[in-house]
Short mmCIF file of C-alpha atoms in Angstrom, two decimals:
data_model
loop_
_atom_site.label_atom_id
_atom_site.label_comp_id
_atom_site.label_asym_id
_atom_site.label_seq_id
_atom_site.Cartn_x
_atom_site.Cartn_y
_atom_site.Cartn_z
CA UNK A 1 56.08 116.33 86.66
CA UNK A 2 57.66 114.31 83.78
CA UNK A 3 60.79 113.67 85.79
CA UNK A 4 59.34 112.92 89.19
CA UNK A 5 55.81 111.77 88.50
CA UNK A 6 54.23 114.58 90.45
CA UNK A 7 53.77 118.34 90.28
CA UNK A 8 55.39 120.90 92.53
CA UNK A 9 53.84 124.20 93.65
CA UNK A 10 55.73 127.48 93.30
CA UNK A 11 56.15 127.62 97.03
CA UNK A 12 57.73 124.18 97.11
CA UNK A 13 60.15 125.18 94.36
CA UNK A 14 61.00 128.34 96.28
CA UNK A 15 61.74 126.35 99.44
CA UNK A 16 63.91 123.91 97.53
CA UNK A 17 65.84 126.83 96.00
CA UNK A 18 66.31 128.44 99.40
CA UNK A 19 68.47 125.55 100.45
CA UNK A 20 71.01 126.98 98.04
CA UNK A 21 71.26 130.24 100.03
CA UNK A 22 73.73 129.13 102.75
CA UNK A 23 75.84 127.27 100.16
CA UNK A 24 76.08 130.32 97.88
CA UNK A 25 76.65 132.64 100.83
CA UNK A 26 79.57 130.47 102.08
CA UNK A 27 81.12 130.56 98.61
CA UNK A 28 80.55 134.30 98.16
CA UNK A 29 81.96 135.23 101.59
CA UNK A 30 84.82 132.70 101.78
CA UNK A 31 88.23 133.98 102.88
CA UNK A 32 90.63 134.73 100.01
CA UNK A 33 93.68 133.02 101.53
CA UNK A 34 95.80 132.53 98.44
CA UNK A 35 97.79 135.13 96.48
CA UNK A 36 95.91 136.47 93.46
CA UNK A 37 98.35 138.52 91.36
CA UNK A 38 96.04 138.82 88.32
CA UNK A 39 92.39 139.89 88.54
CA UNK A 40 89.86 140.64 85.78
CA UNK A 41 86.66 142.56 86.51
CA UNK A 42 83.51 143.27 84.54
CA UNK A 43 79.81 143.87 84.95
CA UNK A 44 76.69 142.54 83.25
CA UNK A 45 73.18 143.99 83.49
CA UNK A 46 70.03 142.05 84.42
CA UNK A 47 66.40 142.91 85.13
CA UNK A 48 65.04 142.71 88.66
CA UNK A 49 61.63 143.56 90.16
CA UNK A 50 61.89 146.15 92.87
CA UNK A 51 59.03 148.07 94.54
CA UNK A 52 56.65 146.96 91.86
CA UNK A 53 58.91 148.09 88.98
CA UNK A 54 61.38 146.29 86.76
CA UNK A 55 64.83 147.85 87.17
CA UNK A 56 68.18 147.26 85.52
CA UNK A 57 70.86 146.14 87.96
CA UNK A 58 74.57 145.55 87.47
CA UNK A 59 76.10 142.26 88.53
CA UNK A 60 79.76 143.09 89.32
CA UNK A 61 82.03 140.07 88.87
CA UNK A 62 85.71 139.53 89.65
CA UNK A 63 87.75 136.54 88.59
CA UNK A 64 91.41 135.98 89.44
CA UNK A 65 94.38 133.71 88.74
CA UNK A 66 95.74 132.35 92.01
CA UNK A 67 99.24 131.42 93.00
CA UNK A 68 98.76 127.87 91.71
CA UNK A 69 97.75 129.12 88.24
CA UNK A 70 94.06 128.24 88.46
CA UNK A 71 91.26 130.71 87.85
CA UNK A 72 88.72 131.47 90.56
CA UNK A 73 85.55 133.47 90.80
CA UNK A 74 86.62 135.56 93.79
CA UNK A 75 83.53 137.74 94.14
CA UNK A 76 80.25 139.05 92.78
CA UNK A 77 77.88 141.79 93.91
CA UNK A 78 74.60 143.29 92.72
CA UNK A 79 74.57 147.02 92.34
CA UNK A 80 72.40 149.81 91.00
CA UNK A 81 75.17 151.12 88.74
CA UNK A 82 78.84 150.95 87.79
CA UNK A 83 79.73 154.08 89.74
CA UNK A 84 83.11 154.50 91.45
CA UNK A 85 81.29 154.04 94.78
CA UNK A 86 79.71 150.72 93.77
CA UNK A 87 83.00 149.34 92.42
CA UNK A 88 84.76 150.70 95.49
CA UNK A 89 82.45 148.96 97.85
CA UNK A 90 82.95 145.72 95.90
CA UNK A 91 86.71 146.04 96.02
CA UNK A 92 86.65 146.86 99.71
CA UNK A 93 84.73 143.67 100.41
CA UNK A 94 87.33 141.63 98.41
CA UNK A 95 90.13 143.18 100.42
CA UNK A 96 88.34 142.53 103.74
CA UNK A 97 88.11 138.88 102.74
CA UNK A 98 91.85 138.75 102.19
CA UNK A 99 92.65 140.00 98.69
CA UNK A 100 96.06 141.72 98.75
CA UNK A 101 99.22 142.28 96.74
CA UNK A 102 97.37 142.43 93.40
CA UNK A 103 99.88 143.04 90.63
CA UNK A 104 97.71 143.34 87.54
CA UNK A 105 94.09 144.35 86.90
CA UNK A 106 92.32 143.96 83.56
CA UNK A 107 89.06 145.80 82.73
CA UNK A 108 87.35 148.00 80.19
CA UNK A 109 87.65 151.80 80.34
CA UNK A 110 84.48 152.56 82.33
CA UNK A 111 85.38 155.77 84.26
CA UNK A 112 83.90 154.73 87.62
CA UNK A 113 85.57 151.34 87.46
CA UNK A 114 89.02 152.73 86.48
CA UNK A 115 88.91 155.32 89.29
CA UNK A 116 88.02 152.58 91.83
CA UNK A 117 90.84 150.35 90.57
CA UNK A 118 93.41 153.11 90.92
CA UNK A 119 92.18 153.96 94.41
CA UNK A 120 91.87 150.44 95.86
CA UNK A 121 94.76 148.73 94.09
CA UNK A 122 97.53 151.32 94.31
CA UNK A 123 100.76 149.98 92.91
CA UNK A 124 99.00 147.49 90.64
CA UNK A 125 99.24 147.83 86.85
CA UNK A 126 95.94 148.51 85.05
CA UNK A 127 95.53 146.88 81.68
CA UNK A 128 92.86 148.39 79.44
CA UNK A 129 91.13 145.66 77.51
CA UNK A 130 92.54 145.66 73.97
CA UNK A 131 89.32 144.24 72.47
CA UNK A 132 87.25 147.11 73.82
CA UNK A 133 89.94 149.59 72.88
CA UNK A 134 90.03 148.44 69.30
CA UNK A 135 86.27 148.95 68.98
CA UNK A 136 86.69 152.50 70.35
CA UNK A 137 89.41 153.24 67.82
CA UNK A 138 87.67 151.64 64.86
CA UNK A 139 84.39 153.33 65.62
CA UNK A 140 86.07 156.74 65.03
CA UNK A 141 87.59 155.67 61.70
CA UNK A 142 85.84 155.82 58.27
CA UNK A 143 84.40 152.39 57.35
CA UNK A 144 86.71 152.02 54.35
CA UNK A 145 89.75 152.46 56.58
CA UNK A 146 88.64 150.07 59.32
CA UNK A 147 89.89 146.73 57.80
CA UNK A 148 93.44 148.05 57.24
CA UNK A 149 93.50 149.87 60.60
CA UNK A 150 92.50 146.67 62.29
CA UNK A 151 95.58 144.98 60.86
CA UNK A 152 97.84 147.77 62.12
CA UNK A 153 96.29 147.52 65.58
CA UNK A 154 96.90 143.78 65.69
CA UNK A 155 100.54 144.27 64.75
CA UNK A 156 100.95 146.67 67.68
CA UNK A 157 99.36 144.26 70.14
CA UNK A 158 101.56 141.39 68.95
CA UNK A 159 104.81 143.30 69.19
CA UNK A 160 107.69 141.50 70.89
CA UNK A 161 108.51 144.32 73.22
CA UNK A 162 107.39 147.85 74.08
CA UNK A 163 110.03 149.44 71.83
CA UNK A 164 108.71 147.66 68.81
CA UNK A 165 105.14 148.51 69.87
CA UNK A 166 106.06 152.19 70.01
CA UNK A 167 107.69 152.05 66.55
CA UNK A 168 104.55 150.41 65.14
CA UNK A 169 102.41 153.04 66.86
CA UNK A 170 104.41 155.84 65.14
CA UNK A 171 104.00 154.16 61.77
CA UNK A 172 100.22 153.78 62.36
CA UNK A 173 99.75 157.40 63.47
CA UNK A 174 101.68 158.62 60.43
CA UNK A 175 99.80 156.41 57.96
CA UNK A 176 96.31 157.25 59.23
CA UNK A 177 96.77 160.84 60.46
CA UNK A 178 94.88 162.29 57.47
CA UNK A 179 92.35 159.54 56.74
CA UNK A 180 91.33 158.78 60.33
CA UNK A 181 92.45 161.64 62.57
CA UNK A 182 89.87 161.11 65.32
CA UNK A 183 90.79 157.44 65.63
CA UNK A 184 94.47 158.35 65.87
CA UNK A 185 93.79 160.68 68.78
CA UNK A 186 92.17 157.85 70.75
CA UNK A 187 94.97 155.43 69.78
CA UNK A 188 97.75 157.78 70.93
CA UNK A 189 96.02 158.76 74.17
CA UNK A 190 95.22 155.09 75.16
CA UNK A 191 98.42 153.46 73.98
CA UNK A 192 100.23 153.22 77.33
CA UNK A 193 97.27 151.76 79.14
CA UNK A 194 96.39 149.29 76.47
CA UNK A 195 100.04 148.11 76.27
CA UNK A 196 100.64 147.78 80.01
CA UNK A 197 100.67 144.02 79.60
CA UNK A 198 104.17 144.33 78.08
CA UNK A 199 105.46 144.66 81.64
CA UNK A 200 104.73 140.93 82.13
CA UNK A 201 106.73 137.98 80.83
CA UNK A 202 105.69 137.15 77.31
CA UNK A 203 103.88 133.88 78.12
CA UNK A 204 101.26 135.72 80.21
CA UNK A 205 100.49 138.55 77.79
CA UNK A 206 98.03 136.94 75.36
CA UNK A 207 95.50 135.87 78.03
CA UNK A 208 95.82 139.06 80.09
CA UNK A 209 95.69 141.72 77.38
CA UNK A 210 91.90 141.51 77.17
CA UNK A 211 88.91 140.84 79.45
CA UNK A 212 87.77 138.10 77.10
CA UNK A 213 88.03 135.39 79.76
CA UNK A 214 85.48 137.05 82.00
CA UNK A 215 83.26 137.94 79.06
CA UNK A 216 83.08 134.21 78.20
CA UNK A 217 82.02 133.62 81.76
CA UNK A 218 79.39 136.31 81.36
CA UNK A 219 78.10 134.54 78.23
CA UNK A 220 77.58 131.36 80.24
CA UNK A 221 75.77 133.31 83.00
CA UNK A 222 73.67 135.05 80.31
CA UNK A 223 72.80 131.69 78.76
CA UNK A 224 71.20 130.69 82.05
CA UNK A 225 69.78 134.18 82.62
CA UNK A 226 67.79 134.12 79.37
CA UNK A 227 65.48 131.43 80.81
CA UNK A 228 64.43 133.76 83.67
CA UNK A 229 64.60 137.18 82.01
CA UNK A 230 63.16 139.09 84.99
CA UNK A 231 64.14 138.15 88.52
CA UNK A 232 61.45 138.48 91.20
CA UNK A 233 63.91 140.06 93.74
CA UNK A 234 67.62 140.59 94.43
CA UNK A 235 67.90 137.48 96.62
CA UNK A 236 66.91 135.33 93.63
CA UNK A 237 69.66 136.89 91.54
CA UNK A 238 72.32 136.01 94.16
CA UNK A 239 70.89 132.57 94.59
CA UNK A 240 70.59 131.52 91.00
CA UNK A 241 73.44 133.38 89.29
CA UNK A 242 75.68 132.73 92.30
CA UNK A 243 75.04 129.03 91.82
CA UNK A 244 76.10 129.36 88.17
CA UNK A 245 79.29 131.19 89.16
CA UNK A 246 80.02 128.64 91.87
CA UNK A 247 79.62 125.81 89.33
CA UNK A 248 82.10 127.51 86.95
CA UNK A 249 84.56 128.02 89.81
CA UNK A 250 84.41 124.31 90.60
CA UNK A 251 85.15 123.45 86.96
CA UNK A 252 88.16 125.75 86.91
CA UNK A 253 89.57 124.37 90.18
CA UNK A 254 89.28 120.80 88.90
CA UNK A 255 90.51 121.59 85.40
CA UNK A 256 93.84 122.44 83.82
CA UNK A 257 95.89 125.32 85.14
CA UNK A 258 95.32 128.62 83.35
CA UNK A 259 99.02 129.54 83.83
CA UNK A 260 102.24 128.02 85.04
CA UNK A 261 103.14 130.68 87.65
CA UNK A 262 106.78 129.79 88.13
CA UNK A 263 108.10 132.25 85.51
CA UNK A 264 105.96 135.04 86.91
CA UNK A 265 107.25 134.63 90.45
CA UNK A 266 110.82 134.29 89.18
CA UNK A 267 110.44 137.61 87.32
CA UNK A 268 109.24 139.27 90.56
CA UNK A 269 112.22 137.94 92.44
CA UNK A 270 114.58 139.11 89.68
CA UNK A 271 113.06 142.62 89.73
CA UNK A 272 113.41 142.74 93.52
CA UNK A 273 117.04 141.65 93.34
CA UNK A 274 117.79 144.29 90.74
CA UNK A 275 116.22 146.97 93.01
CA UNK A 276 118.23 145.75 95.98
CA UNK A 277 121.50 145.84 93.97
CA UNK A 278 120.67 149.33 92.70
CA UNK A 279 119.99 150.57 96.24
CA UNK A 280 123.23 149.09 97.50
#
């Protein structure tokens, strides 16, 4: 009323919002025609009214770095849970829209999600988020040991190559084996997955070793979500949060490149040449 000099009924607002539906649907279902070597996936939970009850629903989100080095929001889907089936359906939809030849997938260690990644992106490297992993390790360590252990973990993550990382791992296991044995079991078991990023050229490692980029996106979505709190139905979730994701995608496409992809593609070519020479 203050902006326009008149009031609007709830039905009028709803009708205006519904004009967004075909725009969001076109964005959500667009063909994925570029090459997306790096994808990052995560979920956030929101409250939706369904059958007269308020239920918690998972919004599955996938972002990717395309062949030009820009980030894109390549998909989102509302689901009842983060089961392997839910993530599998989401990934199947992405592949039907054209997603292929994924080289690297970053996520947390949710069991259903990891199983779906390994099933639908066979041949791709899975990177376990180092931020989430550190929390898992530190949670199993005595509080007095946590500050020092955090420093050791950081040194492992920042190693120049995998050989140095393994040497630092050995030192960490030896130093904390008596004071934080449970934490060391988690560290040793998860080391290879959390250091998978070492297979990439060094310039790409820092931004792909965690899922922080998609979590920052989630924070922006959550900032808008707090105003609503409880959505009246699933369609309103797709309409409103889809608009937020579409807005962020436009900012990324018009902004600076996330990566210069030349070195990545050169490394792929070099690896293929080495395989060809070995086969010959």
